[in-house]
Amino acid sequence: MAAMSTPAITPTIVVVGHGMVGQRFLEALADRGVTDRARVVVLCEEPRPAYDRVRLTSYFSGNTPEDLSMVEAGFMEKHGIELHLGDPAESVDTAARTVTARSGLTLSYDTLVLATGSYPFVPPVPGKDAEGCFVYRTIEDLLAIEEYAKTARVGAVVGGGLLGLEAAGALKGLGLETHIVEFAPRLMPVQVDEGGGAALLRTIENMGLTVHTGVGTQEVTAGENGAVNGMALSDGSVLPTDLVVFSAGVRPRDQLARDAGLAVGERGGIVVDEQCRTSDPAVFAIGECALASDGRVYGLVAPGYEMAETAAAALEGEVSSFTGADTSTKLKLLGVDVASFGDAHGAADGCLDVVYSDSRAGVYKKLVIDPEGTLLGGILVGDAEAYGTLRAFTGSVPPVSPEQLVLPAGSGAPVALGPAALPDDAVVCSCHNVTKGTIRGAVTEHSCTTVPEVKKCTKAGTGCGSCVKVLGQLVNAELEAAGVEVDKGLCGCFAQTRQELYEIVRVLRITSYQELLDGHGREAARGTNGCEVCKPTVGSIIASLAPTIGASGYVLEGEQAALQDTNDHFLANLQKNGSYSIVPRIPGGEITPEKLIVIGEVARDFGLYTKITGGQRIDLFGARVDQLPQIWGRLVDAGFESGHAYGKALRTVKSCVGQTWCRYGVQDSVRMAIDLELRYRGLRSPHKLKSAVSGCQRECAEAQSKDFGVIATANGWNLYVGGNGGATPRHADLLAQDLSDAELVRLIDRFLMFYIRTADRLERTSTWLERIEGGLDHVRDVVVHDSLGICSELESLMADHVAGYRDEWAETLNDPERLLRFVSFVNAPDVPDPTVKFVPERDQVKPDLPLLSIRPLDEALEGTAAR
Amino acid sequence: MTIAPEKTQLSTDTQIQLRIGDEWLAVCPLSRLTPGRGVAALLPDGRQAGLFLDRDGVPYAIDNRDPFTGAQVLARGLIGTAAGRPFVASPLLKQRFDLETGRCLDDETVSVTAYEVRLH
Ligand code: SRM
Ligand SMILES: Cc1cc2nc3c(=O)[nH]c(=O)nc-3n(C[C@H](O)[C@H](O)[C@H](O)COP(=O)(O)OP(=O)(O)OC[C@H]3O[C@@H](n4cnc5c(N)ncnc54)[C@H](O)[C@@H]3O)c2cc1C
Ligand code: SF4
Ligand code: FES
């Protein structure tokens, strides 16, 4: 340690506040090696180390406080930084150069850095401290809101700005009837203009939120128990509510500095110079608590990061200054894209607007340009696709006319103004101030080949995330330019991806694997037997498209039989001893006692091990291949059909009991689950599909962990997509709200068919949604707004599937030719396989496994059987 | 070893035969096999063989027992071609076995018996 060699003169740096900017400052110190030469002590008021406040709301969509952490594991230890959690600084003595914390700890400093952030402003209305009033700034705030919302029905947010809308979205997500009260005549008055506010308002009202603009909150009223019961508004009306969140702006936390005699601005903020030094040269202030040299307090994280770098540089005597920053923002509020950049309100002299507005679709776009055609700024509501590129073009004359930049794709001549057109010094990631040149350098000089690598190398894209799309395009373009060929082919036999093969099969109506391989496979693979990767994949593509391309929908028909994995080939699941398990479909999990009895009788008569599965149905294990037809025969006679537990196909649609019985239910979730399961049964897809329907927000069916999950609302259904349990769980994203039965089904039809069309082999909807360019936004554009104009085609593909569905078990039972395959031995059809044996366990059976002379060596292969 | 038949000679009653010692054992009519897949046969000594047909109608036979799991399942795997060699992938843990030699393509220390087959 450097400190050991120079013990006497180790300087001490004390940092007050461990928020986003404080942490960034520590990283900047570590990068410069300062942490090796100085003692660094951090006083942190909150009970946890710095976390990503920008993504705070994602806590409600499943991110844990740990997920949000901004501190890499071991960071503090590695750099010898002393972090005191839950111990805020209470006073500073600038003369003695000491800081005293609440615990009584007094620290001497050589340099003090204040990074105390902001506090939420609560208007001084009577009743503001009643039980049920909250602010929205810390994880603790969210935990408290979440807890209180459990007993609340209605919630109101005071403030219709950026954070207010975010808070309102959170309340809505918690199942509350949600109101927004905004004093200004429009929503987000700071970021958007009147037109943008109007577009935003329409969209937000369509989502079932109630907006009150142009009214102030005069009083919060409470009941006898001291808990909030309503708000009195300035127009004389009363808004009954159980919970209030104040989100009326933030104020810099400068009290500590004030008390210490440091200069503060008239309207708050610790005065700093271009190096972020306060009126006392030994004290710096950075982030939201600072009043920058341009006279502004910045409420965004990117300028804070710049200040952190500036202060760290100043400590090291480097030349650096912070003189102001870009306040461009792109947000997704309640699923609506809102972006503003540069001179959004057209404050410059003689500037002109180009506006495109479509109230019906809730889209509003405005560009501000000067008479010479230089792009000065703009506002995008409802469709912020172009944000990344437009922001980077700000200050220059874009290569195409402004009208073309705001027209929606598909109308007139759409231009995709690719990032390729950007100059190298264009800032692509404004959170971390990363230019296009730096990103290109990461690929060409640091040999990064993927977006995650480039993120790690340049930090680009690791802030608000709004630049990731442009980042991906730049990385690919650079790789292509460098002639790096990434083999995206499906396997050794096909150079195409699954998606490309799907298109070939669909357009050319190819119904044979051999024809596809011989005509479109890699040169060396043509005429061969293919492989175990592409055969089931192509088999699945043909099955998905069967009715449309004129193939047989029956997976054991002709050549298709040879393509199926063993499970699909035998319409049952292979178990470790060579026996099979059987899962009859139980749509929605609803089953009559008679049918339950039949399952019990079949299991008893064939000696099958019986278990309730994790998917709300019943699995019968231990059938020999020659017993399968007899077992199906009994089940089919009793009205059962295949549950496709073996297929990359729809598995179950779980339900909760819902409105019919449950005191909380608001819709008939069982009926909807049955309808959905019957509609999509048999649908072959890139990976298995799971679904669930819950009767209310309590979510007993766990719909948000499903590929498509449905939750009942008072007005209809909310549709969530991309959820996953399994190895890498993912909470589903809300695709659309308050849908009618018909709207719901239509949207799921489109979603599933779009997924089937574009996903890779064995890619669940969750990974697909994360991978596909544009992510959820893009998928929503395609399936909700029909941006590609393919929705009617997707719907008709699904209609073909539904019309063509037949039960595979019944079909096989009716086909004597096929039944011949269900024997243990081709030359001894009546002999059961003597190696499939069982021993008793807990009143049932389990496989009697053969002794192995060789153990599987490659653990990695395990579990891939059904993949 | 395999003997590729002349396709034109095949008739509906063509049998697949397997060589056990010096004898040729008739297993089943060719029509019982689906090109690209296999079937299992019970051998006189109680062992089992997996019989396969590739897309060109060439038959192969190897032991049915998957040495990695001990289960008699190789006949239920998918067949393919890797580096010009015909193989079957075990349906359980997916290791591939050369249909002509019985050698495991994913673990050179493992192999299964390969049988001589002919169409008669
Ligand atoms: C039978 C069952 C376990 C049980 O006894 O309860 C089961 C059994 C198998 N699961 Fe599962 N899973 C079963 C419910 C689940 C669930 C729970 C659920 O559906 O609510 C999950 C997590 C939810 C999810 O999928 O998002 C689940 C996540 C997996 C995964 C991980 C998928 C992922 O995306 O990470 C695999 C591996 C795979 O598919 O690649 C898997 C694979 C398998 C395989 C195919 C493993 C294998 O290679 O043999 C098992 C074969 C089934 C068989 O032989 O019958 N199983 N599996 C459950 C059948 C449900 C049904 O009624 O169809
Ligand atoms: C819900 C939400 C969404 C947001 N979305 C965006 C966005 O999309 N884009 C964007 O750019 N910005 C966004 N912001 C703003 C962004 O989070 C802030 O700009 C950023 O966190 C500022 O960092 P900071 O370190 O200055 O302050 P903070 O992150 O607030 O950290 C200050 C820390 O100092 C602590 N502290 C205060 N006083 C003391 C004391 N005396 N002793 C010890 N510790 C003390 C506080 O407890 C706090 O932990 C959002 C904010 C919120 C709340
Ligand atoms: S999700 Fe709601 S309706 Fe369904 S069982 Fe649970 S509490 Fe009842
Ligand atoms: S612009 Fe925020 S992460 Fe790049």
mmCIF file of C-alpha atoms in Angstrom, chain B:
data_model
loop_
_atom_site.group_PDB
_atom_site.id
_atom_site.type_symbol
_atom_site.label_atom_id
_atom_site.label_comp_id
_atom_site.label_asym_id
_atom_site.label_seq_id
_atom_site.Cartn_x
_atom_site.Cartn_y
_atom_site.Cartn_z
ATOM 1 C CA MET B 1 -19.639 -52.094 -41.857
ATOM 2 C CA THR B 2 -22.615 -51.376 -44.013
ATOM 3 C CA ILE B 3 -23.613 -52.431 -47.436
ATOM 4 C CA ALA B 4 -25.369 -49.817 -49.483
ATOM 5 C CA PRO B 5 -28.129 -51.408 -51.467
ATOM 6 C CA GLU B 6 -29.133 -50.521 -55.001
ATOM 7 C CA LYS B 7 -32.347 -48.649 -54.448
ATOM 8 C CA THR B 8 -34.045 -50.169 -57.460
ATOM 9 C CA GLN B 9 -33.682 -53.674 -56.107
ATOM 10 C CA LEU B 10 -35.791 -52.996 -53.079
ATOM 11 C CA SER B 11 -39.157 -54.628 -52.923
ATOM 12 C CA THR B 12 -41.797 -54.514 -50.248
ATOM 13 C CA ASP B 13 -40.683 -57.725 -48.642
ATOM 14 C CA THR B 14 -37.024 -56.692 -48.355
ATOM 15 C CA GLN B 15 -35.843 -57.622 -44.874
ATOM 16 C CA ILE B 16 -33.209 -55.987 -42.704
ATOM 17 C CA GLN B 17 -30.716 -58.517 -41.438
ATOM 18 C CA LEU B 18 -28.198 -58.174 -38.676
ATOM 19 C CA ARG B 19 -25.014 -60.181 -38.368
ATOM 20 C CA ILE B 20 -24.659 -62.064 -35.072
ATOM 21 C CA GLY B 21 -21.482 -64.139 -35.153
ATOM 22 C CA ASP B 22 -21.678 -66.089 -38.368
ATOM 23 C CA GLU B 23 -25.438 -65.881 -38.667
ATOM 24 C CA TRP B 24 -27.615 -63.265 -40.355
ATOM 25 C CA LEU B 25 -30.627 -62.538 -38.183
ATOM 26 C CA ALA B 26 -33.712 -61.283 -40.035
ATOM 27 C CA VAL B 27 -35.137 -58.430 -37.942
ATOM 28 C CA CYS B 28 -38.025 -56.821 -39.776
ATOM 29 C CA PRO B 29 -39.274 -55.652 -43.158
ATOM 30 C CA LEU B 30 -37.545 -52.510 -44.405
ATOM 31 C CA SER B 31 -40.924 -50.772 -44.521
ATOM 32 C CA ARG B 32 -41.030 -50.665 -40.730
ATOM 33 C CA LEU B 33 -38.232 -48.091 -40.639
ATOM 34 C CA THR B 34 -38.657 -44.352 -41.183
ATOM 35 C CA PRO B 35 -35.699 -42.752 -42.971
ATOM 36 C CA GLY B 36 -33.890 -40.593 -40.425
ATOM 37 C CA ARG B 37 -34.943 -42.635 -37.385
ATOM 38 C CA GLY B 38 -34.399 -45.945 -35.675
ATOM 39 C CA VAL B 39 -36.198 -48.883 -34.091
ATOM 40 C CA ALA B 40 -35.098 -51.275 -31.351
ATOM 41 C CA ALA B 41 -34.656 -55.019 -31.877
ATOM 42 C CA LEU B 42 -34.369 -57.768 -29.284
ATOM 43 C CA LEU B 43 -31.418 -60.071 -29.942
ATOM 44 C CA PRO B 44 -31.451 -63.790 -29.099
ATOM 45 C CA ASP B 45 -29.083 -63.330 -26.156
ATOM 46 C CA GLY B 46 -31.281 -60.653 -24.579
ATOM 47 C CA ARG B 47 -29.206 -57.727 -25.738
ATOM 48 C CA GLN B 48 -30.842 -54.954 -27.758
ATOM 49 C CA ALA B 49 -29.805 -53.298 -31.009
ATOM 50 C CA GLY B 50 -30.862 -49.997 -32.526
ATOM 51 C CA LEU B 51 -31.502 -50.175 -36.286
ATOM 52 C CA PHE B 52 -31.444 -47.001 -38.341
ATOM 53 C CA LEU B 53 -32.091 -45.914 -41.881
ATOM 54 C CA ASP B 54 -30.558 -42.743 -43.310
ATOM 55 C CA ARG B 55 -32.201 -40.506 -45.879
ATOM 56 C CA ASP B 56 -30.697 -42.477 -48.755
ATOM 57 C CA GLY B 57 -32.050 -45.744 -47.423
ATOM 58 C CA VAL B 58 -28.716 -46.991 -46.031
ATOM 59 C CA PRO B 59 -29.273 -49.131 -42.904
ATOM 60 C CA TYR B 60 -27.080 -49.143 -39.769
ATOM 61 C CA ALA B 61 -27.160 -50.977 -36.447
ATOM 62 C CA ILE B 62 -25.491 -50.307 -33.091
ATOM 63 C CA ASP B 63 -26.091 -51.425 -29.529
ATOM 64 C CA ASN B 64 -29.269 -49.830 -28.122
ATOM 65 C CA ARG B 65 -27.852 -49.143 -24.685
ATOM 66 C CA ASP B 66 -26.800 -45.559 -24.009
ATOM 67 C CA PRO B 67 -23.539 -46.011 -22.079
ATOM 68 C CA PHE B 68 -23.935 -42.648 -20.385
ATOM 69 C CA THR B 69 -27.240 -43.421 -18.695
ATOM 70 C CA GLY B 70 -27.566 -47.195 -18.946
ATOM 71 C CA ALA B 71 -30.983 -46.864 -20.569
ATOM 72 C CA GLN B 72 -31.869 -48.777 -23.732
ATOM 73 C CA VAL B 73 -32.786 -45.738 -25.787
ATOM 74 C CA LEU B 74 -30.314 -45.049 -28.606
ATOM 75 C CA ALA B 75 -32.820 -46.292 -31.196
ATOM 76 C CA ARG B 76 -35.024 -43.332 -30.260
ATOM 77 C CA GLY B 77 -32.435 -40.652 -31.079
ATOM 78 C CA LEU B 78 -32.223 -38.372 -34.084
ATOM 79 C CA ILE B 79 -29.706 -39.175 -36.792
ATOM 80 C CA GLY B 80 -27.489 -36.727 -38.615
ATOM 81 C CA THR B 81 -24.191 -36.225 -40.402
ATOM 82 C CA ALA B 82 -21.096 -34.685 -38.782
ATOM 83 C CA ALA B 83 -17.914 -34.237 -40.776
ATOM 84 C CA GLY B 84 -19.232 -36.752 -43.269
ATOM 85 C CA ARG B 85 -19.960 -39.405 -40.619
ATOM 86 C CA PRO B 86 -23.491 -40.646 -39.964
ATOM 87 C CA PHE B 87 -24.414 -40.478 -36.274
ATOM 88 C CA VAL B 88 -27.270 -40.882 -33.836
ATOM 89 C CA ALA B 89 -27.642 -38.462 -30.908
ATOM 90 C CA SER B 90 -28.798 -40.096 -27.679
ATOM 91 C CA PRO B 91 -32.257 -38.804 -26.780
ATOM 92 C CA LEU B 92 -31.257 -38.536 -23.135
ATOM 93 C CA LEU B 93 -28.096 -36.476 -22.825
ATOM 94 C CA LYS B 94 -27.432 -35.921 -26.529
ATOM 95 C CA GLN B 95 -24.012 -37.557 -26.938
ATOM 96 C CA ARG B 96 -23.512 -38.573 -30.567
ATOM 97 C CA PHE B 97 -22.459 -42.049 -31.711
ATOM 98 C CA ASP B 98 -20.978 -42.934 -35.098
ATOM 99 C CA LEU B 99 -23.466 -45.289 -36.756
ATOM 100 C CA GLU B 100 -20.761 -47.202 -38.637
ATOM 101 C CA THR B 101 -18.205 -47.674 -35.857
ATOM 102 C CA GLY B 102 -20.187 -47.150 -32.636
ATOM 103 C CA ARG B 103 -17.577 -44.613 -31.485
ATOM 104 C CA CYS B 104 -18.874 -41.728 -29.373
ATOM 105 C CA LEU B 105 -18.105 -38.476 -31.180
ATOM 106 C CA ASP B 106 -18.236 -36.433 -27.992
ATOM 107 C CA ASP B 107 -16.074 -38.648 -25.775
ATOM 108 C CA GLU B 108 -13.385 -40.723 -27.442
ATOM 109 C CA THR B 109 -13.073 -43.071 -24.468
ATOM 110 C CA VAL B 110 -16.585 -44.383 -25.033
ATOM 111 C CA SER B 111 -18.005 -46.577 -27.756
ATOM 112 C CA VAL B 112 -20.823 -49.037 -28.324
ATOM 113 C CA THR B 113 -20.929 -52.204 -30.415
ATOM 114 C CA ALA B 114 -21.631 -51.676 -34.106
ATOM 115 C CA TYR B 115 -23.337 -54.458 -36.059
ATOM 116 C CA GLU B 116 -23.074 -55.393 -39.679
ATOM 117 C CA VAL B 117 -26.410 -55.048 -41.474
ATOM 118 C CA ARG B 118 -27.726 -55.886 -44.895
ATOM 119 C CA LEU B 119 -30.944 -55.744 -46.837
ATOM 120 C CA HIS B 120 -32.062 -59.075 -48.168
#
